Structure formats: structure tokens, C-alpha cells
Coordinates of C-alpha atoms and ligand atoms in Angstrom, one line a residue:
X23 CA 9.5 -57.8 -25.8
X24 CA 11.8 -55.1 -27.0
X25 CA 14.3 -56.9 -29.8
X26 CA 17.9 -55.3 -30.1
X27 CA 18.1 -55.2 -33.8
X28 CA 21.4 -57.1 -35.3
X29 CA 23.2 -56.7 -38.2
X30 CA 25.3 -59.4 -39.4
X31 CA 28.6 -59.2 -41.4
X32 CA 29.7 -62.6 -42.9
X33 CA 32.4 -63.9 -46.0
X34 CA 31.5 -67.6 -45.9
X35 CA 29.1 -70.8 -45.2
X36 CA 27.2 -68.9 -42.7
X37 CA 26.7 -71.6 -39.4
X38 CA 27.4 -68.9 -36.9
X39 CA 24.7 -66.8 -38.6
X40 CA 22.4 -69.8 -38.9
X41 CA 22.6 -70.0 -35.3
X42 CA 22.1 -66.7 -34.0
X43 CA 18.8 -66.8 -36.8
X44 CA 17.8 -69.8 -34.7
X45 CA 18.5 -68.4 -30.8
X46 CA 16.5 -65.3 -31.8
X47 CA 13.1 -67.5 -33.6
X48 CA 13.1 -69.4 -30.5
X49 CA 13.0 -66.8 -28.0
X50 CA 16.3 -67.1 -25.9
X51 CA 18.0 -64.0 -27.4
X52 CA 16.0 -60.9 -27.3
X53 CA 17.1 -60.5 -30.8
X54 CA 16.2 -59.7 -34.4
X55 CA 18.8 -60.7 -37.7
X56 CA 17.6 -57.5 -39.9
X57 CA 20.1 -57.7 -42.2
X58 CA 23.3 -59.5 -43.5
X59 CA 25.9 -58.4 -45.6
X60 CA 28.7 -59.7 -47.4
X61 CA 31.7 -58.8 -49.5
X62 CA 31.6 -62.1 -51.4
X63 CA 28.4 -62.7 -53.8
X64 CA 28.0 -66.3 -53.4
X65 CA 28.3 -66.5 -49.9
X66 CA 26.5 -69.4 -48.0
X67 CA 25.4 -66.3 -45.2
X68 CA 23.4 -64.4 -47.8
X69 CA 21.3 -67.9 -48.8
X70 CA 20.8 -68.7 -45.4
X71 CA 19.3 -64.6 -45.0
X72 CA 17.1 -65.1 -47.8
X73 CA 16.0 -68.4 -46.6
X74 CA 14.8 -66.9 -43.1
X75 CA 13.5 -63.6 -44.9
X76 CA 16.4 -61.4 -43.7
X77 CA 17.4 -58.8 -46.1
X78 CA 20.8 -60.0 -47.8
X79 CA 23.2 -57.5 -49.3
X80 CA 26.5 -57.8 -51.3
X81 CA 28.9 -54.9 -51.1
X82 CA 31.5 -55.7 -53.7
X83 CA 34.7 -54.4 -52.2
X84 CA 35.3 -53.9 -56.3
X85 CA 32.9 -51.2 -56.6
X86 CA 35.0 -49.3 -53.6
X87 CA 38.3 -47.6 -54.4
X88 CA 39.3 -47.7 -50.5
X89 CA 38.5 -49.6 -47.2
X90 CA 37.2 -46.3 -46.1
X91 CA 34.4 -45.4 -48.6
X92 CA 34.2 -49.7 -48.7
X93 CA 33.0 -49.4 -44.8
X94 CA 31.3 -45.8 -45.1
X95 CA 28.6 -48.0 -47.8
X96 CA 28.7 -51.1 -45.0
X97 CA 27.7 -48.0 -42.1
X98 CA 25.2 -46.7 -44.9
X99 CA 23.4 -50.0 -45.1
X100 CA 23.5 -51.2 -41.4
X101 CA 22.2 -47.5 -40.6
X102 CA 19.2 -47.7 -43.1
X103 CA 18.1 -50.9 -41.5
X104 CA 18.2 -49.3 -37.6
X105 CA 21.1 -52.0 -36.4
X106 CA 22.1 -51.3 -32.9
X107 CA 24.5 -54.1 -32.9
X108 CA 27.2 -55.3 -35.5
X109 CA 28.2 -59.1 -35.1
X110 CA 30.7 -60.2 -37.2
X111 CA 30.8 -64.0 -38.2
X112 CA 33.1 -65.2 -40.6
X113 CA 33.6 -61.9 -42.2
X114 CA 37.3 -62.1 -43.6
X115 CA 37.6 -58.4 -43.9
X116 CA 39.3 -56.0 -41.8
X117 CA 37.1 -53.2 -40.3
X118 CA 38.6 -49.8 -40.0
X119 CA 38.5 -46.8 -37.6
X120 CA 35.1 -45.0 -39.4
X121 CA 33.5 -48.2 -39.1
X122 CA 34.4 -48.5 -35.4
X123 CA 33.4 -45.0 -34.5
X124 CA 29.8 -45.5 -36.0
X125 CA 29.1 -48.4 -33.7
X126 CA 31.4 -47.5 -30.9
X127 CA 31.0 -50.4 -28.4
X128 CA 28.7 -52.5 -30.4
X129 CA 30.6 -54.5 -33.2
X130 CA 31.4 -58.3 -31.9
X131 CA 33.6 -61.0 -33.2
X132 CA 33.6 -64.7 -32.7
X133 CA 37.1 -66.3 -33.4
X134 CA 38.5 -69.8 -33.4
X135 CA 40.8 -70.1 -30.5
X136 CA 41.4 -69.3 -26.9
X137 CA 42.3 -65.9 -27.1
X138 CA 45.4 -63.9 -27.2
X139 CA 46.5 -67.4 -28.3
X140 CA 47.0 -67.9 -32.3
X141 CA 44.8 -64.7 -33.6
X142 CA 44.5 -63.8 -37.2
X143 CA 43.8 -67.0 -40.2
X144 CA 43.7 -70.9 -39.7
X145 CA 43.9 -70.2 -36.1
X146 CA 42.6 -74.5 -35.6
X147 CA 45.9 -75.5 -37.5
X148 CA 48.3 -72.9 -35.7
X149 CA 46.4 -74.3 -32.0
X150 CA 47.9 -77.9 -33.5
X151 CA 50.8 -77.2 -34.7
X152 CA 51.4 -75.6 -31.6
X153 CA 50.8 -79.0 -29.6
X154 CA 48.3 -77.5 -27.4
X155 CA 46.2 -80.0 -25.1
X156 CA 42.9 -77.9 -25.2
X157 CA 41.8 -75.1 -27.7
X158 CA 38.7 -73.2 -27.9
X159 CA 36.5 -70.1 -29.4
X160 CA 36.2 -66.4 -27.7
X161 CA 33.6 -64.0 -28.5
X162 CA 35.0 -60.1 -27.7
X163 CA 34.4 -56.5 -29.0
X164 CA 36.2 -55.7 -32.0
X165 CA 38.7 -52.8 -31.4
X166 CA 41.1 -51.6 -34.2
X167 CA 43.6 -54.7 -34.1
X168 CA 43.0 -58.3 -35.4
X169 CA 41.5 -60.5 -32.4
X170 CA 42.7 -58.2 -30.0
X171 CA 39.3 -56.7 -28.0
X172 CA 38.1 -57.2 -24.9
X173 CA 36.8 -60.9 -24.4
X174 CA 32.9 -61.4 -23.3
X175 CA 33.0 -65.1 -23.3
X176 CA 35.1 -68.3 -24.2
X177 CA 34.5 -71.9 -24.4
X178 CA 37.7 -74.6 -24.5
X179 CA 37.4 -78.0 -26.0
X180 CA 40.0 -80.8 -25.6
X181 CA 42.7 -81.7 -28.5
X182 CA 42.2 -85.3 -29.3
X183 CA 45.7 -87.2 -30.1
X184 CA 44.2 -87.9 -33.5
X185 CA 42.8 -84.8 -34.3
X186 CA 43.1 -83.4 -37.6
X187 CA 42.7 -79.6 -38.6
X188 CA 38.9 -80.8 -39.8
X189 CA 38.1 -81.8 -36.4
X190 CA 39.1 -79.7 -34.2
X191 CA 37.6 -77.1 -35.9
X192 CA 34.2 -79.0 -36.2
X193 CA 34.5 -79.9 -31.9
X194 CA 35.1 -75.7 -31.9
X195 CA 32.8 -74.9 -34.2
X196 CA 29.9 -76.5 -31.8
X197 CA 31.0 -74.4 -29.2
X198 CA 31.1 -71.1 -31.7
X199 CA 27.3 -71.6 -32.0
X200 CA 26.7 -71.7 -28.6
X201 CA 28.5 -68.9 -27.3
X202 CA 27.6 -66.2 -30.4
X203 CA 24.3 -65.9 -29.4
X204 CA 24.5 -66.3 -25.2
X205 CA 27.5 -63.1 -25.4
X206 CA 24.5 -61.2 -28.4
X207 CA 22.1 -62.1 -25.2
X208 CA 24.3 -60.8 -22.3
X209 CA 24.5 -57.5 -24.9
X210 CA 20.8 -57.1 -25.5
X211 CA 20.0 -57.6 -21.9
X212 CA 22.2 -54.4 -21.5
X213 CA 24.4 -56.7 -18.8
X214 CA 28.1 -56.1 -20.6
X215 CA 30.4 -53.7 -19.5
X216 CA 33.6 -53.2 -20.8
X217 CA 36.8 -52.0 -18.3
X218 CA 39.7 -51.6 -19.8
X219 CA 40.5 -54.9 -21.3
X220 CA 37.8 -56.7 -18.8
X221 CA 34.2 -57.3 -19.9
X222 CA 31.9 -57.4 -16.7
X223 CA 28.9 -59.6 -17.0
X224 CA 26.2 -57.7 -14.4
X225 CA 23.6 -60.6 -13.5
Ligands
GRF324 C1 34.2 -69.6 -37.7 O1 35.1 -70.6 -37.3 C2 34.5 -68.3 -37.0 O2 35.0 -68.4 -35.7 C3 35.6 -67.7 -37.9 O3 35.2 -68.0 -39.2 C4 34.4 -69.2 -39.2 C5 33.1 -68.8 -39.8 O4 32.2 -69.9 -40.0 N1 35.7 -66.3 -37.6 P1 30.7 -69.8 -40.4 O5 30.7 -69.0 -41.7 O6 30.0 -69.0 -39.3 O7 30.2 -71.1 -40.6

């Protein structure tokens, strides 16, 4: 089986990483986590790398005096590990336009919430506060604005009367790690392509 190699960017706990690892060990995403990095040193996402024998790396955005040389040692890093595919989880960073261009088409995102609806932080409180009857997560290709690329899949959960920020988030978060690594197959399986603002899913 030919394995798209993945690179994984992450800032925190690491769940949506845990289970893209998992989807790819058991065969239904043709798949391979070669490498995560992180800005933040303690980060639950390089443990859970180490754990599974994936090559974790810190970049400490304190060693860079810019974003650009910050994402030109990111693009140095993915390169030297062969990544053909750039899947952001969790990563509370910003990519910029050189980063973009050296993966044109193949960085993805997973966010908290029915998207355009409530993009950018604490998306799960905003979807409350809001008063909205269902929420949800969206996977899409990152372009140069914040949770604004085209959309390859979305999953909506209900709001409970009760909920709390806690969760809603946990009743998303479910649905995060099932659509991260079904949209990282639909990519590997060459069956995405992107129209405008439209992702087409080929069967
Ligand atoms: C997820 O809710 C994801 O949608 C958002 O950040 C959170 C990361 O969680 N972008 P984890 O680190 O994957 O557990």
C-alpha cells in the first residue's frame, strides 16, 4: 500500500493527533504520522509522538525573530521528513503565505464549529453564547485567513439545554476525531478537489 506521508502541527493535549496515529495503525487511512511539531515544549502532541515512535520536534517560536523565518524552519523540518500533507490539529499559531506556498493545497485544519459560524478562539462558548440549537466541527484547507478555506467535511451535534462550554466541546470533540482522519483519507485516496470555495469528493 502506498502511505501518503503526514506531518502533524499541534500546540496542545494532542486527541486529534492520537486519533489520526490510530486510523492510520489500523489500516483505514492510507496514512503515515512521520513527524509532529510543536511550538510549545511541553505539549501533550509531542508525548503522544514519542509514545507511537513518531519523530517529535519543538520549534520555539523564541529562537525566531519573525513568523517568516519561524515557518521557513517548520517548511525545513516537514521537508526533511518527505511530508506530502500538513494537518494542523490544535496548533494555536497562525501560518503565513511562505508556509502556504510550500504546501500549496495540502495543509488542513480541523476547527470547533459549523463553519463560517464563530471562527477564530473558544469557538464552543461563542456557538453558546450565541443560543444555537446544534453546533459542530469542519475540516477544510487552510488558506491565508483564520477558518476561512474551503470545507472538506462537517459533522453537527445537538446543544443540550444544560450544556456547559465543557460539554459541548467534549460531544464535538468525538466528532473531531472522526472526521480528521476520514477528510486525511478522502485526501490520500487523491478523491478531493477543491473549486473555488467547494471541495468535491470524487467516489
Ligand atoms: C480541537 O478542538 C480542535 O478543533 C481545535 O483545537 C482543539 C485541539 O484539541 N483546533 P486536541 O489538541 O487535538 O486534543
Amino acid at each position: 500500500m502506498v502511505r501518503l506521508t503526514v506531518g502533524v502541527l499541534a500546540s496542545g493535549r494532542g486527541s486529534n493527533l492520537r486519533s489520526i496515529i490510530r486510523a492510520t495503525a489500523e489500516g483505514r487511512v492510507p496514512a503515515r504520522v512521520v513527524v509532529v511539531i510543536s511550538n510549545v515544549s511541553t505539549a501533550g502532541a509531542l508525548e503522544i509522538a514519542r509514545e507511537n515512535g513518531i519523530e517529535a520536534v519543538c520549534v520555539d517560536p523564541k529562537n525566531h525573530p519573525d513568523r517568516r523565518t519561524y515557518d521557513a524552519a517548520l517548511v525545513e523540518v516537514l521537508r526533511s521528513h518527505g511530508v506530502e500533507l500538513v494537518a494542523l490539529a490544535g496548533y494555536m499559531r497562525l501560518v503565513g503565505p511562505a508556509f502556504l506556498e510550500a504546501f500549496p493545497g495540502r495543509v488542513l485544519n480541523i476547527h470547533p464549529s459549523l463553519l463560517p459560524a464563530f471562527p477564530g478562539l473558544n469557538a464552543q462558548k461563542k456557538a453558546l453564547e450565541h443560543g444555537v440549537k446544534v453546533a459542530g466541527c469542519s475540516v477544510f484547507f487552510v488558506d491565508e485567513g483564520t477558518d476561512t478555506g474551503p470545507i472538506i467535511i462537517q459533522a453537527a451535534v445537538p446543544v443540550h439545554e444544560d450544556d456547559t462550554v465543557e460539554t459541548l466541546s467534549d460531544r464535538i470533540l468525538a466528532e473531531e476525531h472522526r472526521i480528521y482522519p476520514e477528510a486525511i483519507r478522502l485526501f490520500a485516496e487523491g478523491r478531493l478537489r477543491v473549486e473555488g470555495r467547494r471541495v468535491r469528493v470524487s467516489r
